[in-house]
Short mmCIF file of C-alpha atoms in Angstrom, two decimals:
data_model
loop_
_atom_site.label_atom_id
_atom_site.label_comp_id
_atom_site.label_asym_id
_atom_site.label_seq_id
_atom_site.Cartn_x
_atom_site.Cartn_y
_atom_site.Cartn_z
CA MET G 285 -9.02 14.66 1.88
CA GLY G 286 -12.21 15.59 3.75
CA ALA G 287 -14.20 13.73 1.15
CA PHE G 288 -12.53 10.47 2.37
CA ILE G 289 -12.23 8.50 5.50
CA ASN G 290 -8.49 8.37 5.70
CA VAL G 291 -6.70 5.38 7.19
CA ARG G 292 -3.08 4.88 7.78
CA MET G 293 -1.90 1.23 8.03
CA VAL G 294 1.76 0.74 8.90
CA GLN G 295 1.95 -3.03 9.24
CA ALA G 296 0.62 -6.08 7.48
CA ASN G 297 -0.13 -7.82 10.82
CA GLY G 298 -3.82 -8.54 10.87
CA MET G 299 -4.33 -7.40 7.29
CA ASP G 300 -7.24 -9.27 5.67
CA LEU G 301 -5.72 -10.76 2.55
CA GLU G 302 -9.12 -11.38 1.06
CA GLN G 303 -9.73 -7.61 1.29
CA PHE G 304 -6.31 -6.11 0.58
CA GLN G 305 -4.52 -7.37 -2.46
CA PHE G 306 -2.03 -5.09 -4.09
CA ASP G 307 1.65 -5.03 -5.05
CA TYR G 308 3.10 -6.04 -1.70
CA ASP G 309 6.59 -4.85 -2.64
CA MET G 310 5.40 -1.27 -2.55
CA SER G 311 6.39 0.66 0.59
CA PHE G 312 3.55 3.07 -0.17
CA GLY G 313 0.23 1.94 -1.65
CA VAL G 314 -3.38 2.99 -1.48
CA THR G 315 -6.59 1.08 -1.62
CA PHE G 316 -9.78 3.01 -2.14
CA LEU G 317 -12.93 1.29 -0.93
CA HIS G 318 -16.59 1.76 -0.51
CA ALA G 319 -17.92 1.34 3.01
CA ASP G 320 -19.28 -2.01 1.95
CA GLY G 321 -15.74 -3.27 1.13
CA THR G 322 -15.97 -2.91 -2.63
CA VAL G 323 -12.58 -1.86 -4.04
CA LEU G 324 -12.98 1.28 -6.08
CA ALA G 325 -9.30 1.68 -7.11
CA ARG G 326 -5.73 1.16 -6.24
CA TYR G 327 -2.79 3.60 -6.31
CA GLY G 328 0.95 3.09 -6.01
CA SER G 329 3.37 1.96 -8.60
CA ARG G 330 7.00 1.92 -9.35
CA ARG G 331 9.27 0.73 -12.09
CA GLY G 332 12.89 -0.35 -12.07
CA ASN G 333 15.62 2.03 -11.08
CA GLU G 334 15.41 4.58 -8.33
CA GLU G 335 15.69 7.64 -10.53
CA GLU G 336 12.67 6.63 -12.59
CA ALA G 337 10.72 5.39 -9.57
CA ALA G 338 10.45 8.87 -8.09
CA ALA G 339 8.47 9.88 -11.14
CA ASP G 340 5.91 7.13 -10.99
CA MET G 341 4.03 8.57 -8.01
CA THR G 342 3.27 12.25 -7.79
CA MET G 343 0.97 14.26 -5.58
CA GLU G 344 -0.83 15.54 -8.68
CA GLY G 345 -1.32 11.96 -9.81
CA LEU G 346 -2.66 10.86 -6.43
CA GLN G 347 -5.00 13.84 -6.31
CA ALA G 348 -6.25 13.07 -9.87
CA THR G 349 -6.96 9.50 -8.84
CA MET G 350 -8.74 10.66 -5.66
CA GLN G 351 -10.99 12.88 -7.81
CA ALA G 352 -11.73 10.00 -10.12
CA VAL G 353 -12.50 7.70 -7.13
CA LEU G 354 -14.96 10.22 -5.83
CA ARG G 355 -16.80 9.99 -9.19
CA LEU G 356 -16.75 6.15 -8.97
CA HIS G 357 -18.13 6.38 -5.42
CA ARG G 358 -20.84 8.74 -6.53
CA ASP G 359 -21.98 6.42 -9.29
CA PHE G 360 -21.82 3.29 -7.11
CA PRO G 361 -23.60 0.81 -7.08
CA GLY G 362 -24.79 1.55 -10.60
CA ASN G 363 -21.24 1.06 -11.89
CA ARG G 364 -20.71 -2.19 -10.07
CA ASP G 365 -19.95 -4.01 -13.29
CA LEU G 366 -17.02 -1.70 -13.95
CA LEU G 367 -15.60 -2.60 -10.57
CA ALA G 368 -16.20 -6.30 -10.59
CA GLY G 369 -12.77 -7.24 -12.03
CA LYS G 370 -11.01 -5.03 -9.47
CA GLN G 371 -12.20 -7.11 -6.55
CA PRO G 372 -9.71 -9.21 -4.62
CA ARG G 373 -9.44 -12.84 -5.50
CA ARG G 374 -11.08 -14.85 -2.76
CA SER G 375 -8.93 -17.95 -2.92
CA VAL G 376 -6.13 -17.06 -0.55
CA PRO G 377 -4.49 -19.83 1.43
CA TYR G 378 -4.31 -17.69 4.63
CA ARG G 379 -6.66 -15.05 5.69
CA VAL G 380 -4.09 -12.94 7.53
CA PRO G 381 -0.30 -13.00 7.18
CA GLU G 382 0.35 -14.17 10.72
CA ALA G 383 -1.70 -17.33 10.01
CA HIS G 384 0.97 -18.41 7.48
CA PRO G 385 3.20 -21.13 8.96
CA LEU G 386 6.34 -19.12 8.02
CA LEU G 387 5.02 -15.99 9.75
CA ASN G 388 3.39 -17.49 12.82
CA LYS G 389 5.93 -15.99 15.22
CA TYR G 390 4.08 -12.69 14.68
CA THR G 391 0.82 -11.54 16.18
CA SER G 392 -1.98 -9.49 14.78
CA LYS G 393 -0.76 -6.38 16.63
CA LEU G 394 2.43 -4.43 16.84
CA ASP G 395 4.27 -4.66 20.15
CA TYR G 396 4.55 -0.98 21.08
CA ASP G 397 5.67 -1.87 24.54
CA GLY G 398 8.62 -3.88 23.24
CA LYS G 399 10.64 -4.19 20.00
CA VAL G 400 7.98 -2.71 17.91
CA ALA G 401 9.85 -2.68 14.55
CA GLY G 402 10.68 -6.37 14.98
CA SER G 403 7.08 -7.22 15.63
CA CYS G 404 5.98 -5.86 12.28
CA ILE G 405 5.11 -7.99 9.27
CA HIS G 406 6.15 -6.16 6.15
CA CYS G 407 3.89 -6.44 3.20
CA HIS G 408 6.51 -8.07 1.02
CA GLN G 409 6.69 -10.92 3.49
CA VAL G 410 3.32 -12.04 2.26
CA ARG G 411 4.74 -12.79 -1.17
CA ASP G 412 8.01 -14.08 0.29
CA SER G 413 6.00 -16.71 2.22
CA GLU G 414 3.88 -17.65 -0.74
CA ARG G 415 6.98 -18.31 -2.78
CA ARG G 416 8.71 -20.25 -0.05
CA VAL G 417 5.78 -22.60 0.35
CA VAL G 418 5.89 -23.35 -3.35
CA ARG G 419 9.65 -23.87 -3.27
CA ASP G 420 9.57 -25.98 -0.16
CA ALA G 421 6.99 -28.20 -1.84
CA GLY G 422 9.56 -28.96 -4.56
CA LYS G 423 7.77 -26.96 -7.22
CA VAL G 424 8.90 -24.23 -9.66
CA LEU G 425 7.57 -20.67 -9.39
CA GLY G 426 4.94 -19.45 -11.82
CA GLN G 427 5.17 -16.07 -13.54
CA ASP G 428 2.44 -14.58 -11.28
CA LEU G 429 4.74 -15.13 -8.34
CA LEU G 430 7.97 -14.25 -10.18
CA SER G 431 6.81 -11.13 -12.03
CA PRO G 432 3.94 -9.59 -10.19
CA TYR G 433 2.22 -6.41 -11.29
CA PRO G 434 3.85 -5.89 -14.65
CA MET G 435 4.17 -2.41 -16.11
CA PRO G 436 2.28 -1.39 -19.28
CA SER G 437 5.64 -0.33 -20.76
CA LEU G 438 6.02 -4.02 -21.56
CA LEU G 439 3.15 -3.62 -24.01
CA GLY G 440 4.60 -0.38 -25.31
CA PHE G 441 2.81 2.43 -23.48
CA GLU G 442 3.52 4.72 -20.47
CA MET G 443 1.02 6.57 -18.41
CA ASP G 444 1.23 10.20 -17.27
CA PRO G 445 2.12 10.12 -13.53
CA LYS G 446 0.44 13.44 -13.00
CA ARG G 447 -2.89 12.31 -14.32
CA SER G 448 -5.21 9.45 -13.48
CA SER G 449 -5.48 7.68 -16.86
CA ARG G 450 -3.75 9.69 -19.57
CA VAL G 451 -1.43 7.88 -21.96
CA LEU G 452 1.89 9.72 -21.91
CA ALA G 453 3.75 7.88 -24.70
CA VAL G 454 3.40 4.89 -26.97
CA ALA G 455 6.47 3.09 -28.27
CA LYS G 456 6.77 2.89 -32.01
CA ASP G 457 6.05 -0.64 -33.44
CA SER G 458 4.89 -1.85 -30.08
CA LEU G 459 1.84 -4.01 -29.44
CA ALA G 460 0.04 -0.90 -28.14
CA ALA G 461 1.01 1.13 -31.17
CA THR G 462 -0.11 -1.61 -33.53
CA ALA G 463 -3.49 -1.69 -31.80
CA GLY G 464 -3.87 2.03 -32.41
CA LEU G 465 -3.18 3.55 -28.97
CA ARG G 466 -1.94 7.19 -29.12
CA GLU G 467 -0.27 9.59 -26.84
CA GLY G 468 -3.00 11.72 -25.13
CA ASP G 469 -5.62 8.99 -25.16
CA GLN G 470 -7.55 8.67 -21.92
CA LEU G 471 -7.61 4.99 -20.93
CA VAL G 472 -11.08 4.62 -19.62
CA ARG G 473 -11.49 0.90 -19.35
CA LEU G 474 -9.15 -2.10 -19.52
CA ASN G 475 -10.85 -5.40 -19.99
CA GLY G 476 -14.06 -3.83 -18.70
CA GLN G 477 -12.55 -2.37 -15.56
CA ALA G 478 -12.63 1.34 -14.80
CA ILE G 479 -9.12 2.68 -14.87
CA VAL G 480 -8.14 5.64 -12.61
CA SER G 481 -4.44 4.91 -11.94
CA LEU G 482 -1.40 3.07 -13.14
CA ALA G 483 -1.94 0.55 -10.29
CA ASP G 484 -5.37 -0.22 -11.75
CA ILE G 485 -3.70 -1.10 -15.06
CA GLN G 486 -1.11 -3.23 -13.26
CA TRP G 487 -3.94 -5.13 -11.50
CA VAL G 488 -5.39 -6.14 -14.87
CA LEU G 489 -1.99 -7.12 -16.27
CA HIS G 490 -1.15 -9.02 -13.08
CA HIS G 491 -4.15 -11.26 -13.59
CA LEU G 492 -3.84 -11.60 -17.36
CA GLU G 493 -3.32 -15.13 -18.52
CA ALA G 494 -1.77 -15.05 -21.93
CA PRO G 495 -2.62 -15.77 -24.65
CA ALA G 496 -5.27 -13.18 -23.99
CA ARG G 497 -7.13 -10.30 -25.50
CA LEU G 498 -6.62 -6.97 -23.77
CA VAL G 499 -9.46 -4.62 -24.60
CA MET G 500 -8.63 -0.98 -24.05
CA ARG G 501 -11.46 1.54 -24.21
CA VAL G 502 -9.97 4.92 -24.83
CA SER G 503 -11.46 8.38 -24.95
CA ARG G 504 -9.96 10.54 -27.70
CA GLY G 505 -11.50 13.98 -27.92
CA GLU G 506 -15.17 13.37 -28.46
CA GLU G 507 -14.60 9.85 -29.65
CA ARG G 508 -14.57 6.56 -27.73
CA LYS G 509 -12.84 3.59 -29.23
CA ASP G 510 -12.11 0.01 -28.35
CA LEU G 511 -8.59 -1.15 -29.08
CA VAL G 512 -7.65 -4.79 -28.86
CA LEU G 513 -4.17 -6.14 -28.04
CA ALA G 514 -3.45 -9.84 -28.65
CA VAL G 515 -1.18 -10.63 -25.77
CA LYS G 516 0.96 -13.75 -26.18
CA PRO G 517 2.66 -15.93 -23.58
CA GLY G 518 6.03 -14.46 -22.50
CA TRP G 519 4.86 -10.89 -23.11
CA ASP G 520 6.20 -9.88 -19.73
CA HIS G 521 9.58 -11.69 -20.01
CA ALA G 522 11.40 -8.34 -19.78
CA SER G 523 9.72 -7.28 -16.53
CA ASP G 524 12.26 -5.79 -14.18
CA ILE G 525 11.96 -7.33 -10.72
CA ALA G 526 15.46 -6.27 -9.47
CA TRP G 527 14.10 -3.33 -7.54
CA ARG G 528 11.69 -5.43 -5.49
CA VAL G 529 12.57 -6.09 -1.91
CA SER G 530 11.12 -9.62 -2.26
CA THR G 531 13.70 -10.30 -4.99
CA TRP G 532 16.38 -10.64 -2.28
CA ASP G 533 14.82 -13.96 -1.40
CA LEU G 534 14.70 -15.03 -5.04
CA ARG G 535 18.45 -14.34 -5.18
CA ARG G 536 18.95 -16.61 -2.19
CA MET G 537 16.82 -19.32 -3.94
CA ALA G 538 18.36 -19.19 -7.43
CA LEU G 539 21.75 -17.42 -7.21
CA GLY G 540 23.14 -18.47 -3.90
CA GLY G 541 22.72 -14.90 -2.59
CA MET G 542 24.43 -13.07 -5.46
CA TYR G 543 23.05 -9.67 -6.44
CA LEU G 544 23.80 -9.36 -10.13
CA VAL G 545 23.74 -6.32 -12.33
CA SER G 546 24.11 -5.95 -16.09
CA LEU G 547 27.41 -4.66 -17.35
CA SER G 548 27.79 -1.44 -19.37
CA GLU G 549 29.20 -1.60 -22.80
CA ALA G 550 32.62 -0.36 -21.52
CA GLU G 551 32.54 -3.00 -18.75
CA ARG G 552 31.64 -5.74 -21.21
CA LYS G 553 34.63 -4.87 -23.36
CA ARG G 554 36.95 -4.69 -20.31
CA HIS G 555 35.87 -8.19 -19.22
CA GLY G 556 35.98 -9.51 -22.76
CA ILE G 557 32.22 -10.33 -22.85
CA ALA G 558 31.12 -10.56 -26.47
CA GLU G 559 27.87 -9.08 -27.68
CA GLY G 560 24.99 -11.44 -27.04
CA GLN G 561 26.91 -13.25 -24.27
CA LEU G 562 25.85 -13.49 -20.66
CA GLY G 563 27.73 -11.00 -18.49
CA LEU G 564 26.34 -10.14 -15.05
CA LEU G 565 28.45 -8.47 -12.37
CA ALA G 566 28.27 -9.79 -8.86
CA LYS G 567 27.61 -6.38 -7.25
CA HIS G 568 27.13 -8.00 -3.84
CA VAL G 569 27.67 -11.53 -2.70
CA GLY G 570 25.73 -12.49 0.40
CA GLN G 571 27.96 -13.34 3.36
CA TYR G 572 25.99 -15.36 5.88
CA GLY G 573 23.77 -18.44 6.12
CA ASP G 574 21.52 -19.26 3.23
CA HIS G 575 22.52 -15.98 1.53
CA GLY G 576 26.17 -16.98 1.56
CA VAL G 577 26.01 -20.06 -0.62
CA ALA G 578 27.70 -18.45 -3.70
CA LYS G 579 30.33 -16.93 -1.39
CA ARG G 580 31.20 -20.28 -0.01
CA ALA G 581 31.35 -21.62 -3.59
CA GLY G 582 34.18 -19.13 -4.18
CA VAL G 583 32.38 -16.09 -5.72
CA LYS G 584 33.55 -12.62 -4.71
CA ASN G 585 32.17 -9.13 -5.26
CA GLY G 586 33.28 -7.94 -8.72
CA ASP G 587 33.20 -11.40 -10.38
CA VAL G 588 31.31 -11.62 -13.64
CA VAL G 589 28.89 -14.48 -14.16
CA VAL G 590 29.31 -15.69 -17.79
CA ALA G 591 27.27 -18.87 -17.74
CA PHE G 592 24.57 -20.17 -15.34
CA ASP G 593 22.87 -23.56 -15.61
CA GLY G 594 23.68 -23.80 -19.24
CA ILE G 595 22.50 -20.27 -19.96
CA THR G 596 25.10 -18.27 -21.89
CA GLU G 597 23.10 -15.75 -23.78
CA ALA G 598 22.85 -12.17 -22.62
CA MET G 599 20.00 -11.39 -20.21
CA SER G 600 19.25 -9.37 -17.12
CA GLU G 601 19.34 -10.64 -13.62
CA SER G 602 15.50 -10.48 -13.57
CA GLU G 603 15.23 -12.77 -16.60
CA LEU G 604 17.88 -15.16 -15.26
CA LEU G 605 15.88 -15.48 -11.98
CA ARG G 606 12.72 -16.17 -13.95
CA GLN G 607 14.40 -18.88 -16.08
CA VAL G 608 16.06 -20.66 -13.16
CA LEU G 609 13.15 -20.51 -10.76
CA GLY G 610 10.63 -21.25 -13.47
CA LYS G 611 12.23 -24.55 -14.37
CA ARG G 612 14.40 -25.71 -11.44
CA ALA G 613 13.17 -26.93 -8.08
CA LYS G 614 14.64 -26.58 -4.58
CA GLY G 615 17.58 -28.95 -4.02
CA GLU G 616 18.71 -29.20 -7.64
CA GLU G 617 22.31 -28.49 -8.26
CA VAL G 618 23.39 -26.04 -10.90
CA THR G 619 26.78 -25.23 -12.36
CA PHE G 620 27.83 -21.72 -13.28
CA SER G 621 30.94 -19.93 -14.49
CA TYR G 622 32.29 -16.65 -13.38
CA ARG G 623 35.19 -14.58 -14.64
CA ARG G 624 37.80 -12.95 -12.46
CA ASP G 625 40.88 -11.18 -13.74
CA GLY G 626 40.36 -12.61 -17.16
CA THR G 627 40.15 -16.24 -15.99
CA ASP G 628 36.92 -18.26 -16.00
CA ARG G 629 36.16 -20.44 -12.93
CA GLU G 630 33.42 -22.94 -12.47
CA ALA G 631 31.27 -23.46 -9.32
CA LYS G 632 28.25 -25.47 -8.26
CA ILE G 633 25.49 -24.47 -5.90
CA ARG G 634 22.39 -26.22 -4.73
CA LEU G 635 19.20 -24.23 -5.33
CA GLN G 636 17.07 -23.27 -2.41
CA MET S 156 -0.52 15.88 2.86
CA ALA S 157 2.80 14.81 1.37
CA SER S 158 4.45 14.36 4.79
CA LEU S 159 1.46 12.52 6.15
CA ALA S 160 1.39 10.17 3.25
CA THR S 161 5.11 9.60 3.02
CA GLY S 162 6.40 9.79 6.61
CA VAL S 163 7.15 11.94 9.57
CA ALA S 164 10.70 13.47 10.04
CA ALA S 165 12.27 13.66 13.44
CA GLU S 166 11.92 17.14 14.83
CA ASP S 167 15.40 17.13 16.50
CA GLY S 168 17.20 16.09 13.29
CA LYS S 169 18.92 13.21 15.01
CA LYS S 170 19.08 9.77 13.31
CA ARG S 171 16.22 7.75 14.77
CA THR S 172 16.23 3.94 15.26
CA ARG S 173 13.47 2.01 13.49
CA ASP S 174 11.68 1.45 16.75
CA GLU S 175 11.71 5.17 17.43
CA MET S 176 10.45 6.01 13.95
CA VAL S 177 7.54 3.58 14.37
CA HIS S 178 6.72 5.24 17.69
CA ASP S 179 7.12 8.75 16.23
CA ASP S 180 4.71 7.90 13.39
CA ARG S 181 2.02 6.73 15.76
CA ASP S 182 2.56 9.67 18.13
CA ALA S 183 2.33 12.16 15.32
CA LEU S 184 -0.70 10.74 13.58
CA SER S 185 -2.80 8.87 16.01
CA GLU S 186 -4.16 12.07 17.49
CA ASN S 187 -4.53 13.75 14.10
CA ALA S 188 -8.19 14.18 13.28
CA THR S 189 -7.51 13.68 9.56
CA TRP S 190 -6.31 10.10 10.03
CA ILE S 191 -7.55 6.89 11.60
CA TYR S 192 -4.45 5.01 12.69
CA ASN S 193 -4.31 1.31 12.11
CA ASP S 194 -8.06 0.71 12.85
CA LEU S 195 -10.05 -0.46 9.89
CA LYS S 196 -13.06 -1.44 12.02
CA VAL S 197 -13.46 2.16 13.11
CA ALA S 198 -12.76 3.37 9.58
CA PHE S 199 -15.38 1.23 7.91
CA ALA S 200 -17.94 2.27 10.50
CA LYS S 201 -17.20 5.98 9.95
CA ALA S 202 -17.31 5.47 6.14
CA GLU S 203 -20.78 3.87 6.42
CA ALA S 204 -22.07 6.58 8.67
CA ALA S 205 -20.69 9.42 6.57
CA LYS S 206 -21.40 7.79 3.25
CA LYS S 207 -17.83 8.47 2.23
CA PRO S 208 -15.25 6.29 0.52
CA LEU S 209 -12.19 5.01 2.44
CA MET S 210 -8.64 5.87 1.42
CA VAL S 211 -6.47 3.26 3.08
CA ILE S 212 -2.80 4.10 2.86
CA HIS S 213 -0.45 1.15 3.34
CA ARG S 214 2.81 2.71 4.44
CA CYS S 215 5.97 0.84 5.45
CA ILE S 216 7.79 3.11 7.83
CA PRO S 217 11.33 3.20 6.44
#
């Protein structure tokens, strides 16, 4: 750690959004920078469920990334071209979170003399606010706002969490496998960007506009190869956003405050949900205010949603949110059906 | 490093309020020579002077 200037930031208040762009749903993230502000790398990733999430970030992995960052720093500015794609996008609507109209009750500093926790802007509130502005303008949400920082598993490969850029596994018949990626490959570059962490990969995928070519430069023994993936629109449709803290607000917007989870096979049978049919259990139904819309429409914990806005085919909550918020605007009314004790009931809610 | 990166536990083992945890975090780390606490201006200046890279940890205190 002595090789770095170490900074601990515990709030988003005053955070320069033209400087710091990363997965704002992460409760732990790292940005590595040169003293001139050039981003060298990012670190901090997690996937869906909590059991798997613990494996995505390891001390060994962070240390491996730190070592790789020191090499990037040593070679800077001669390697500036490898870092160009990592730099933050300059077109942000608000320079700091508290400048956003939805966050203007906050100031740039924490109130350590008062209610300090309440004075803190959480990073996820940045994306919450971006989405609300779009919804309030009567627009639908794009995939970049709905499914940020997708995981490479959607393309068929997993990275070793204990190393900075080693491919841990490649799924058979996946896009990555078809392109020739193999377990053990070192992923050196992705679309020309130096890769030293899973977060670096997610940064590339977050900004990918399909259809697109994804060029992976891998190191395999003494060999270096360029592998090309042809990424088509919808490639990230299976991205799991359920774990994200910012998804709570999406549930308010699209589901009236319901938190839905997929049924197990046994549960599907018990509820009489046929294979291929939509069956999402209302694990929690919001109780108050804007989060209590589904509750006031009659839904209770334990009910099973079997149809939503004409959607009756099986899908996850994440995919349902994407479909609804990607095509329906605030204020539109949707009809849905839920099953309770073997009987289907219908309800309507107005989207937020 | 793990505890500094991931949080500071209360020494007395009692459940802390969120306000207390935020205070505890600052109290534990703001005087720690290894860390610059919530001050990027100072951090960038030190990085320039020392010719070192910055490692900026964004940590939401749970």
